[in-house]
Amino acid sequence: MDLTQVFKNNEKWIADKLALDSHYFDNLAKGQQPEVLYIGCSDSRVTAEEIMGAEAGEVFVHRNIANMVISIDLNVMSVINYAINHLEVKTVVVCGHYYCGGVKAAMIQEDLGFLNPWLRNIRDVYRLHKNVLNAIEDEDEKYNKLVELNVQEQCVNLIKTAAVQKAYRDRGLRVHGWVFDMKTGKLIDLEIDFPKILANIMDIYSLM
Ligand code: CO
């Protein structure tokens, strides 16, 4: 990517936006009221706003390797708390994707140095669902399933936070798990049963 081109692209983008709405940037500068918090993978092929057709100001975005919600990661926890308690988003989405390098790396028996503790959380997801995963013979199918189960477990991790629990109780906050299939471009709703998961784990994780 030619970085000098970036600034030319930016000039064109400004002109395009202003041609449609002369107050576009004045309005952007007034503030944000996004209704969705999106937690996705850093993968360069999964362009959060583009795959959702979202405009600037509509989605609060956090991306990290393999769309993880880790309780001691101050970064993701700050984003979650700010989005829920201050921006008062109505929905939180964890979006994984097939062909995720982070998930693949967690399926390999290899010392990946600094990445080990991060990927360890995905290995934990594998362990939790070992019976289901080991019953799948086809490697690609197993890989896809782990991507989906990882999204599900990160939704569970969201539910373990006080911010999500209280916003669910007080104003019906929703949590969704999605997977992006870059081979087709499709965004798939895993239809995770949020109230059922919540009911199942609250005796252990309730912070209220
Ligand atoms: Co990924």
CSV table of C-alpha atoms and ligand atoms in Angstrom, one decimal:
chain,number,residue,atom,x,y,z
A,1,MET,CA,0.0,0.0,0.0
A,2,ASP,CA,1.4,3.4,-1.1
A,3,LEU,CA,1.1,5.7,1.9
A,4,THR,CA,1.2,8.9,-0.2
A,5,GLN,CA,-1.9,7.6,-2.0
A,6,VAL,CA,-3.6,7.4,1.4
A,7,PHE,CA,-3.8,11.2,1.7
A,8,LYS,CA,-5.0,11.5,-1.9
A,9,ASN,CA,-7.7,8.9,-1.0
A,10,ASN,CA,-8.6,11.0,2.0
A,11,GLU,CA,-9.1,14.2,0.0
A,12,LYS,CA,-11.4,12.3,-2.4
A,13,TRP,CA,-13.3,10.8,0.5
A,14,ILE,CA,-13.8,14.3,2.0
A,15,ALA,CA,-15.0,15.6,-1.3
A,16,ASP,CA,-17.4,12.7,-1.8
A,17,LYS,CA,-18.9,13.1,1.6
A,18,LEU,CA,-19.4,16.8,1.3
A,19,ALA,CA,-20.9,16.4,-2.2
A,20,LEU,CA,-23.7,14.3,-0.6
A,21,ASP,CA,-24.0,16.4,2.6
A,22,SER,CA,-22.3,19.7,3.2
A,23,HIS,CA,-22.7,19.3,7.0
A,24,TYR,CA,-21.3,15.8,7.1
A,25,PHE,CA,-18.2,16.6,9.1
A,26,ASP,CA,-19.9,19.3,11.3
A,27,ASN,CA,-22.3,16.6,12.3
A,28,LEU,CA,-19.6,14.0,13.0
A,29,ALA,CA,-17.8,16.5,15.2
A,30,LYS,CA,-20.9,17.0,17.4
A,31,GLY,CA,-20.5,13.6,19.1
A,32,GLN,CA,-21.4,9.9,18.8
A,33,GLN,CA,-24.4,7.8,19.8
A,34,PRO,CA,-23.6,4.4,18.5
A,35,GLU,CA,-26.2,1.7,19.3
A,36,VAL,CA,-23.8,-1.2,18.7
A,37,LEU,CA,-20.5,-2.3,20.3
A,38,TYR,CA,-18.7,-4.6,17.8
A,39,ILE,CA,-15.8,-6.8,19.1
A,40,GLY,CA,-14.1,-8.4,16.1
A,41,CYS,CA,-10.8,-9.8,14.9
A,42,SER,CA,-7.9,-7.5,13.8
A,43,ASP,CA,-7.7,-9.5,10.6
A,44,SER,CA,-7.3,-7.1,7.7
A,45,ARG,CA,-9.9,-8.9,5.6
A,46,VAL,CA,-12.7,-8.4,8.2
A,47,THR,CA,-13.6,-4.7,7.8
A,48,ALA,CA,-16.1,-4.2,10.5
A,49,GLU,CA,-18.2,-1.3,9.2
A,50,GLU,CA,-18.0,-2.3,5.6
A,51,ILE,CA,-19.4,-5.8,6.1
A,52,MET,CA,-22.2,-4.4,8.1
A,53,GLY,CA,-22.9,-1.5,5.8
A,54,ALA,CA,-22.5,0.8,8.8
A,55,GLU,CA,-21.9,4.6,8.6
A,56,ALA,CA,-19.5,6.6,10.8
A,57,GLY,CA,-21.0,7.1,14.2
A,58,GLU,CA,-23.1,3.9,14.2
A,59,VAL,CA,-20.8,1.3,15.6
A,60,PHE,CA,-18.3,1.4,18.5
A,61,VAL,CA,-15.5,-0.9,17.4
A,62,HIS,CA,-12.9,-3.0,19.2
A,63,ARG,CA,-10.6,-5.4,17.4
A,64,ASN,CA,-8.0,-7.8,18.7
A,65,ILE,CA,-6.5,-11.1,17.6
A,66,ALA,CA,-9.3,-13.6,17.4
A,67,ASN,CA,-12.0,-11.3,18.9
A,68,MET,CA,-11.3,-12.2,22.5
A,69,VAL,CA,-13.0,-11.0,25.6
A,70,ILE,CA,-10.5,-11.6,28.3
A,71,SER,CA,-11.3,-10.4,31.8
A,72,ILE,CA,-7.8,-9.1,32.7
A,73,ASP,CA,-7.3,-7.3,29.3
A,74,LEU,CA,-7.8,-3.7,30.4
A,75,ASN,CA,-8.2,-2.7,26.7
A,76,VAL,CA,-11.2,-4.7,25.9
A,77,MET,CA,-12.7,-4.3,29.4
A,78,SER,CA,-12.4,-0.5,29.1
A,79,VAL,CA,-14.1,-0.5,25.7
A,80,ILE,CA,-16.9,-2.7,27.1
A,81,ASN,CA,-17.4,-0.5,30.2
A,82,TYR,CA,-17.3,2.7,28.2
A,83,ALA,CA,-19.7,1.5,25.5
A,84,ILE,CA,-22.2,0.1,27.9
A,85,ASN,CA,-22.1,2.5,30.8
A,86,HIS,CA,-21.4,5.8,29.0
A,87,LEU,CA,-22.5,5.4,25.4
A,88,GLU,CA,-25.3,3.1,26.5
A,89,VAL,CA,-25.2,0.8,23.4
A,90,LYS,CA,-28.2,-1.4,23.0
A,91,THR,CA,-26.4,-4.4,21.5
A,92,VAL,CA,-23.0,-6.0,21.9
A,93,VAL,CA,-21.7,-8.2,19.1
A,94,VAL,CA,-18.8,-10.6,19.1
A,95,CYS,CA,-17.9,-11.3,15.4
A,96,GLY,CA,-15.5,-14.0,14.6
A,97,HIS,CA,-14.5,-15.2,11.1
A,98,TYR,CA,-13.6,-18.4,9.4
A,99,TYR,CA,-9.9,-18.8,8.4
A,100,CYS,CA,-8.9,-16.9,11.6
A,101,GLY,CA,-5.1,-17.1,12.0
A,102,GLY,CA,-5.4,-16.7,15.7
A,103,VAL,CA,-7.7,-19.6,16.1
A,104,LYS,CA,-5.6,-21.7,13.8
A,105,ALA,CA,-2.4,-20.9,15.8
A,106,ALA,CA,-4.2,-22.2,18.9
A,107,MET,CA,-4.8,-25.5,17.2
A,108,ILE,CA,-1.0,-26.0,16.6
A,109,GLN,CA,1.4,-27.6,19.0
A,110,GLU,CA,4.1,-24.9,18.9
A,111,ASP,CA,5.8,-22.3,21.1
A,112,LEU,CA,4.6,-19.0,19.7
A,113,GLY,CA,6.5,-16.9,22.3
A,114,PHE,CA,4.7,-13.7,23.3
A,115,LEU,CA,1.5,-14.9,21.7
A,116,ASN,CA,1.2,-17.9,24.0
A,117,PRO,CA,-0.8,-16.4,26.8
A,118,TRP,CA,-3.2,-14.7,24.4
A,119,LEU,CA,-3.8,-17.9,22.4
A,120,ARG,CA,-4.0,-19.9,25.6
A,121,ASN,CA,-7.5,-18.5,26.0
A,122,ILE,CA,-8.5,-20.2,22.7
A,123,ARG,CA,-6.9,-23.4,23.8
A,124,ASP,CA,-9.1,-23.2,26.9
A,125,VAL,CA,-12.2,-23.0,24.5
A,126,TYR,CA,-10.9,-26.1,22.8
A,127,ARG,CA,-10.6,-27.9,26.1
A,128,LEU,CA,-14.1,-26.9,27.1
A,129,HIS,CA,-15.5,-28.3,23.9
A,130,LYS,CA,-13.0,-31.1,23.3
A,131,ASN,CA,-15.5,-33.9,22.9
A,132,VAL,CA,-17.4,-32.0,20.2
A,133,LEU,CA,-14.3,-30.9,18.4
A,134,ASN,CA,-12.4,-34.2,18.5
A,135,ALA,CA,-15.5,-36.0,17.1
A,136,ILE,CA,-15.1,-33.9,13.9
A,137,GLU,CA,-12.7,-35.7,11.5
A,138,ASP,CA,-12.4,-33.1,8.8
A,139,GLU,CA,-9.7,-30.6,9.8
A,140,ASP,CA,-11.4,-27.6,8.1
A,141,GLU,CA,-14.7,-28.4,9.6
A,142,LYS,CA,-13.1,-28.7,13.1
A,143,TYR,CA,-11.3,-25.4,12.5
A,144,ASN,CA,-14.6,-23.7,11.5
A,145,LYS,CA,-16.3,-25.2,14.6
A,146,LEU,CA,-13.7,-23.8,16.9
A,147,VAL,CA,-14.1,-20.4,15.3
A,148,GLU,CA,-17.8,-20.6,16.2
A,149,LEU,CA,-17.3,-22.0,19.7
A,150,ASN,CA,-14.8,-19.3,20.4
A,151,VAL,CA,-17.3,-16.6,19.5
A,152,GLN,CA,-19.9,-18.4,21.8
A,153,GLU,CA,-17.4,-18.5,24.7
A,154,GLN,CA,-16.5,-14.8,24.2
A,155,CYS,CA,-20.2,-14.0,24.4
A,156,VAL,CA,-20.2,-16.0,27.7
A,157,ASN,CA,-17.2,-14.0,28.8
A,158,LEU,CA,-19.2,-10.8,28.1
A,159,ILE,CA,-22.0,-12.1,30.2
A,160,LYS,CA,-19.6,-12.6,33.1
A,161,THR,CA,-19.0,-8.8,33.4
A,162,ALA,CA,-20.9,-6.6,35.8
A,163,ALA,CA,-21.5,-4.1,33.0
A,164,VAL,CA,-23.4,-6.6,30.8
A,165,GLN,CA,-25.3,-8.2,33.7
A,166,LYS,CA,-26.6,-4.8,35.0
A,167,ALA,CA,-27.4,-3.4,31.5
A,168,TYR,CA,-29.3,-6.6,30.7
A,169,ARG,CA,-31.3,-6.4,33.9
A,170,ASP,CA,-31.9,-2.6,33.7
A,171,ARG,CA,-32.5,-2.0,30.0
A,172,GLY,CA,-32.5,-5.3,28.1
A,173,LEU,CA,-29.0,-5.1,26.6
A,174,ARG,CA,-28.6,-7.8,23.9
A,175,VAL,CA,-25.5,-9.9,23.1
A,176,HIS,CA,-25.0,-11.5,19.7
A,177,GLY,CA,-22.4,-13.9,18.2
A,178,TRP,CA,-21.7,-13.6,14.5
A,179,VAL,CA,-19.2,-15.3,12.1
A,180,PHE,CA,-18.0,-13.7,8.9
A,181,ASP,CA,-17.3,-16.1,6.1
A,182,MET,CA,-14.9,-14.4,3.8
A,183,LYS,CA,-15.2,-17.1,1.2
A,184,THR,CA,-18.8,-15.9,0.5
A,185,GLY,CA,-18.8,-12.5,2.2
A,186,LYS,CA,-21.7,-13.7,4.3
A,187,LEU,CA,-22.3,-12.6,7.9
A,188,ILE,CA,-23.8,-15.4,9.9
A,189,ASP,CA,-25.8,-15.0,13.1
A,190,LEU,CA,-24.9,-17.9,15.4
A,191,GLU,CA,-28.2,-17.3,17.2
A,192,ILE,CA,-26.7,-17.7,20.6
A,193,ASP,CA,-29.4,-18.0,23.3
A,194,PHE,CA,-28.3,-15.2,25.5
A,195,PRO,CA,-31.0,-15.5,28.2
A,196,LYS,CA,-30.5,-19.2,28.4
A,197,ILE,CA,-26.7,-18.9,28.9
A,198,LEU,CA,-27.3,-16.2,31.4
A,199,ALA,CA,-29.7,-18.3,33.4
A,200,ASN,CA,-27.3,-21.3,33.3
A,201,ILE,CA,-24.3,-19.4,34.7
A,202,MET,CA,-25.6,-16.7,36.9
A,203,ASP,CA,-25.5,-18.8,40.0
A,204,ILE,CA,-21.7,-18.8,39.6
A,205,TYR,CA,-21.0,-15.5,37.9
A,206,SER,CA,-23.6,-13.1,39.2
A,207,LEU,CA,-22.0,-9.8,40.3
A,208,MET,CA,-25.3,-8.2,41.3
B,1,CO,CO,-8.9,-13.6,13.0
